[in-house]
Short mmCIF file of C-alpha atoms in Angstrom, two decimals:
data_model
loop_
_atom_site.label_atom_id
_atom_site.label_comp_id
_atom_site.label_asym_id
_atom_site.label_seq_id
_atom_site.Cartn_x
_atom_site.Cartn_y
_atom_site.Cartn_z
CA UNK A 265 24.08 46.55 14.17
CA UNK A 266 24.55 43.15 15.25
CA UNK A 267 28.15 40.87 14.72
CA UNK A 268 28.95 37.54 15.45
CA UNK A 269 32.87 36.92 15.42
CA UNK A 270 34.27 33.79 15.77
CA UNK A 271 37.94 32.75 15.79
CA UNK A 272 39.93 32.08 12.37
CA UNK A 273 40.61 28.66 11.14
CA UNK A 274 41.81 26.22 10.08
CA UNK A 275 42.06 24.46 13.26
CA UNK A 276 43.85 21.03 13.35
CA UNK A 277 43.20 18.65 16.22
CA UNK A 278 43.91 15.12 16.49
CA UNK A 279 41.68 12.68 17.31
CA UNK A 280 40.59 12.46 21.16
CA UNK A 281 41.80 16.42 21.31
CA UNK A 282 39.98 18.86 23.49
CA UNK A 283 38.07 21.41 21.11
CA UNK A 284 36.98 25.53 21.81
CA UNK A 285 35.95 27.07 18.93
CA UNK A 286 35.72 31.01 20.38
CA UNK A 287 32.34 32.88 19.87
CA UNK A 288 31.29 36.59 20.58
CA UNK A 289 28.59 38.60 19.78
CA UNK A 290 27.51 42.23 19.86
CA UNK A 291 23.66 42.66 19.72
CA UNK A 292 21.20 45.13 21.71
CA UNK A 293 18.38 43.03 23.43
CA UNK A 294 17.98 39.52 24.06
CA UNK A 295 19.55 37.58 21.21
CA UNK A 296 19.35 33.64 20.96
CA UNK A 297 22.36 31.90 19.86
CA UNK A 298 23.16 28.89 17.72
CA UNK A 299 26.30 26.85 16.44
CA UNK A 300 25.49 25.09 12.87
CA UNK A 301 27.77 22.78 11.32
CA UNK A 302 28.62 22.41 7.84
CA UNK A 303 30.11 19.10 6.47
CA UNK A 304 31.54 19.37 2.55
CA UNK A 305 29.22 19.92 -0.22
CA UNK A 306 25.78 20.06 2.37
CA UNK A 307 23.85 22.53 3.48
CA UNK A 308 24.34 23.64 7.76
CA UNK A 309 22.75 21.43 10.65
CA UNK A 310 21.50 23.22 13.51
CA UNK A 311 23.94 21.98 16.36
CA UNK A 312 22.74 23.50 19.34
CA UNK A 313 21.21 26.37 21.39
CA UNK A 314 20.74 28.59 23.59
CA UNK A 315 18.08 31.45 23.89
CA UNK A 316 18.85 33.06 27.31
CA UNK A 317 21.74 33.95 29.59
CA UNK A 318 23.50 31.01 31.39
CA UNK A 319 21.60 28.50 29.15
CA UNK A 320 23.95 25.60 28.36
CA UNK A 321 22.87 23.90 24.87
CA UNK A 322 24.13 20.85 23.93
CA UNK A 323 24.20 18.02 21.36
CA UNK A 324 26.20 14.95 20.11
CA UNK A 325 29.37 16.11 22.60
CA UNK A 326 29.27 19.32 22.02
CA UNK A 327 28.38 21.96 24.47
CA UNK A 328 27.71 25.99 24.53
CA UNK A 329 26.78 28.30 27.61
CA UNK A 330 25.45 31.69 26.90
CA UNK A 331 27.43 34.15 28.87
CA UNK A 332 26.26 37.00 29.29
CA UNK A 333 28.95 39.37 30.70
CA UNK A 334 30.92 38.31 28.65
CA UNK A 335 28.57 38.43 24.96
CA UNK A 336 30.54 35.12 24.29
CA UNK A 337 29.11 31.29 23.47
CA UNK A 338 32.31 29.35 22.89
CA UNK A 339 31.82 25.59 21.73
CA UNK A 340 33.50 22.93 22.98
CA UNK A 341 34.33 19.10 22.89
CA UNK A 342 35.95 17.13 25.25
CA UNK A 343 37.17 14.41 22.64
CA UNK A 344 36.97 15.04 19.27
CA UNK A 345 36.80 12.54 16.44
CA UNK A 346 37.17 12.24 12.40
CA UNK A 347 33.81 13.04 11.73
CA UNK A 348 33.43 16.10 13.37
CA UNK A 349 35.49 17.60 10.71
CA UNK A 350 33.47 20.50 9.43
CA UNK A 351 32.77 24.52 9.33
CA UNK A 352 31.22 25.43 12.46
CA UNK A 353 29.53 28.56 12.32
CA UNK A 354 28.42 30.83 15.14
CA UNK A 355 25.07 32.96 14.94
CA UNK A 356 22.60 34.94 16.77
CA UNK A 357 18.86 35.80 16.07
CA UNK A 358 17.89 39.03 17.74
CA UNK A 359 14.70 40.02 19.31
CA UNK A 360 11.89 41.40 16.65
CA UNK A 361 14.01 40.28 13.13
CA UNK A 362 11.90 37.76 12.31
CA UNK A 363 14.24 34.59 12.81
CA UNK A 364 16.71 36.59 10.44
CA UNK A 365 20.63 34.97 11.35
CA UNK A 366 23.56 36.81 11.81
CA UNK A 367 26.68 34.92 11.03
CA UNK A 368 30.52 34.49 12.21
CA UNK A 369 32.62 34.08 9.46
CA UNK A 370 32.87 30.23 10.45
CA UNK A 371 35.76 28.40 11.54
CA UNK A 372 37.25 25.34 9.73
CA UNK A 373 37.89 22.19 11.73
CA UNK A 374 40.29 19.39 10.44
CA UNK A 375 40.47 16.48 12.77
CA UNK A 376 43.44 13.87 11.90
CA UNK A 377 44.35 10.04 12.93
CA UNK B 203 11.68 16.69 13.15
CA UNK B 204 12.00 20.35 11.30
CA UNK B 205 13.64 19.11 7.80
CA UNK B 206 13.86 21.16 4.53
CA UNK B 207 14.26 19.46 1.32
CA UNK B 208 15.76 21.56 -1.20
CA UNK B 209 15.70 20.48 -5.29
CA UNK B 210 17.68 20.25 -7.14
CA UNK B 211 21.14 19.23 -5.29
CA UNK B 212 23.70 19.91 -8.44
CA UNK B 213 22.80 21.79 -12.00
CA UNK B 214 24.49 22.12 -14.76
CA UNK B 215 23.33 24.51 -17.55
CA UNK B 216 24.32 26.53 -20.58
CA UNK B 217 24.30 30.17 -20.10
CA UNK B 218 21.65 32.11 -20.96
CA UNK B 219 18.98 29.31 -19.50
CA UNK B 220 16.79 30.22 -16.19
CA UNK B 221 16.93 27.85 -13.35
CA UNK B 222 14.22 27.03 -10.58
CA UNK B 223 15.36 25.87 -7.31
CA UNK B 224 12.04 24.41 -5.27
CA UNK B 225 12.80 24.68 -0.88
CA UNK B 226 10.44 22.87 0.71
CA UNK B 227 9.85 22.44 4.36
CA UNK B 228 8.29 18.56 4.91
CA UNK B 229 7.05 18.68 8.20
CA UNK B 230 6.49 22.67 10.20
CA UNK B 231 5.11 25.37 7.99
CA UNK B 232 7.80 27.74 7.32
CA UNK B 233 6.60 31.37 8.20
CA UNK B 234 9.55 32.55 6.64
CA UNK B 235 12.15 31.38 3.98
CA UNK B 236 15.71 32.30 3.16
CA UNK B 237 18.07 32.41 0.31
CA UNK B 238 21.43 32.52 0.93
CA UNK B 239 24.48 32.26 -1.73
CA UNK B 240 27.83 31.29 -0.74
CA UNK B 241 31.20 31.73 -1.76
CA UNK B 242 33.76 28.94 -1.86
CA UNK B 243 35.01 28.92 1.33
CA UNK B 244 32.92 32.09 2.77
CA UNK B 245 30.41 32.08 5.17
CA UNK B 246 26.52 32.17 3.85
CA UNK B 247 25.28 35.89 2.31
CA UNK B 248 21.92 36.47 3.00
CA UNK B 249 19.85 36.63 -0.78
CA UNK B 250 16.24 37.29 0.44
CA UNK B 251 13.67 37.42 2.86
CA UNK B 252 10.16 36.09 1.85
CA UNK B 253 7.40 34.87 3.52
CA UNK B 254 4.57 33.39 2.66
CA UNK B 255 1.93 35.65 -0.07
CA UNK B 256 4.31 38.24 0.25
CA UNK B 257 6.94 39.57 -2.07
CA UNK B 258 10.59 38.95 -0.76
CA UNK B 259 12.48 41.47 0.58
CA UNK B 260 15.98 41.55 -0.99
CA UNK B 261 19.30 42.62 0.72
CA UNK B 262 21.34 45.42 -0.76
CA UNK B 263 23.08 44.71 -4.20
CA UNK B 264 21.13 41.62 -4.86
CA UNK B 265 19.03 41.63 -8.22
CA UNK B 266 15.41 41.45 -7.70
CA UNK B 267 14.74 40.89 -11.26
CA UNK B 268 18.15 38.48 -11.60
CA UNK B 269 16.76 36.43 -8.78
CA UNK B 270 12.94 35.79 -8.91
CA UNK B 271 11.46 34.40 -5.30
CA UNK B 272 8.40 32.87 -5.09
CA UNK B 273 6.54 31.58 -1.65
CA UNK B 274 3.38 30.48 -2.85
CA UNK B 275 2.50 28.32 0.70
CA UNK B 276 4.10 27.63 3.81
CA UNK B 277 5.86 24.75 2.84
CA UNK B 278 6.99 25.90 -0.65
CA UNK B 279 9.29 28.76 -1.72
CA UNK B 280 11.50 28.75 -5.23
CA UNK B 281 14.38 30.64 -6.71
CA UNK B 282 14.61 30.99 -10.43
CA UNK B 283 17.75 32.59 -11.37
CA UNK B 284 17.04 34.01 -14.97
CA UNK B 285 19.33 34.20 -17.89
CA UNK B 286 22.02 33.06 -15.90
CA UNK B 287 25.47 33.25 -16.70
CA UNK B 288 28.85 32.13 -15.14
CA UNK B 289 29.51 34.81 -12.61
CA UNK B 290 26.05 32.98 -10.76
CA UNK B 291 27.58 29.91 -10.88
CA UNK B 292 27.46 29.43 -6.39
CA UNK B 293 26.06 27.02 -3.76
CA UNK B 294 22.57 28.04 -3.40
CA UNK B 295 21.05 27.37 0.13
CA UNK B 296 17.87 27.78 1.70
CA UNK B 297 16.16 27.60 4.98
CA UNK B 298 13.05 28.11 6.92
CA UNK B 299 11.92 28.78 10.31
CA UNK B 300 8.55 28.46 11.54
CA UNK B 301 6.43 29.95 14.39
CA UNK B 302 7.01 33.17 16.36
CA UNK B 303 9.83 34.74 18.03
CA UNK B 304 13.77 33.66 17.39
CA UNK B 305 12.75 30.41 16.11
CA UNK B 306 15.83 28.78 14.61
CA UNK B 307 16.20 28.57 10.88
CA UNK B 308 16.35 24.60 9.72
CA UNK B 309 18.52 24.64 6.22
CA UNK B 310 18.36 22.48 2.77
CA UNK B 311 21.21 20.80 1.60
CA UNK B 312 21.94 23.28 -1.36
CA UNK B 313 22.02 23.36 -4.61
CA UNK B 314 25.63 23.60 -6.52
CA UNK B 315 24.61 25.27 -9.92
CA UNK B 316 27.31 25.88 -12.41
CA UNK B 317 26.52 27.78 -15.87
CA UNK B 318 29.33 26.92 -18.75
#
């Protein structure tokens, strides 16, 4: 079936830091891929997208590129601040499940001063 | 654009008591709903399935009778978690996604519910 693994946290930046946040998948078909965030005590925000190969989503700094050959969609931030402090979670939506999500375990982000 | 409000946000109740929890998408028509529980510190598990005049579809080892889903339009879908007790105290989240294909799901902000 499908996976979505995503690398363990916590991970502890400070401010300004550069941020990945590794992502692969394993899915048969043409799966779309997302990155939610969830801050404490909320529900998840979509973050961004992608739905085919070599798409690049992106949103408030953060960017994504579905690679195919690799079945990875790492996340990344060139300067990361306070507020970005969060669970990030990886997930896929394949072809024919009716928008049904497959999650990554999520990883933990603590950004400091 | 694409925002689901989900009611209530915290609950506190005795054990024994049933609880609703309303999810309602305020501007797309959700074709199809999700309930998800999660774990402190765990990533979401997957509840239900329903969509709109249909029953839910339930994932393995989940209750159907514990957990009552209702999706009476496409903008309204409620949990009621009957004679609950404190092993279903859990953040309660929903979401919806509208339209065809691998639309993405758009999520409430949850609903803490602790039983004493």
């Amino acid at each position: 079936g499908d996976s979505v693994t995503q690398m363990e946290g916590p991970v502890t930046l400070s401010e300004e830091a550069c941020l990945t946040i590794n992502c692969t998948y394993t899915a048969t078909g043409y799966p779309s891929l997302f990155w939610y965030v969830q801050y404490p005590g909320e529900g998840l925000q979509l973050l961004l997208k992608a739905t085919k190969a070599d798409d690049k989503g992106s949103n408030k700094g953060f960017e994504a590129t579905y690679r195919k050959e690799t079945t990875s969609f790492h996340l990344e931030k060139g300067s990361v601040q306070v507020s970005d402090s969060a669970v990030y979670f990886c997930a896929l939506i394949n072809t024919g499940t009716a928008s049904k999500l497959t999650f990554g375990t999520g990883t933990r982000l603590q950004v400091t001063l | 654009g694409a925002v689901v409000s989900q009611h209530p946000s915290r609950v506190i109740c005795k054990s024994g008591t049933s609880v609703k929890i309303e999810c309602r998408s305020l501007d797309f028509q959700a074709t199809t709903m999700f309930w998800y529980r999660q774990f402190p510190k765990q990533s979401l598990m997957l509840m239900a399935t329903s969509n709109e005049g249909s029953k839910a579809t339930y994932e393995q080892g989940v209750e159907k009778d514990k957990f009552l889903i209702n999706h009476a339009s496409l903008t309204l879908s409620t949990l009621t978690v009957t004679s609950a007790h404190p092993e279903d105290s859990s953040f309660y989240i929903c979401s919806a996604a509208g339209g065809r294909g691998n639309q993405p799901q758009h999520f409430g902000d949850g609903t803490r519910l602790s039983i004493l």
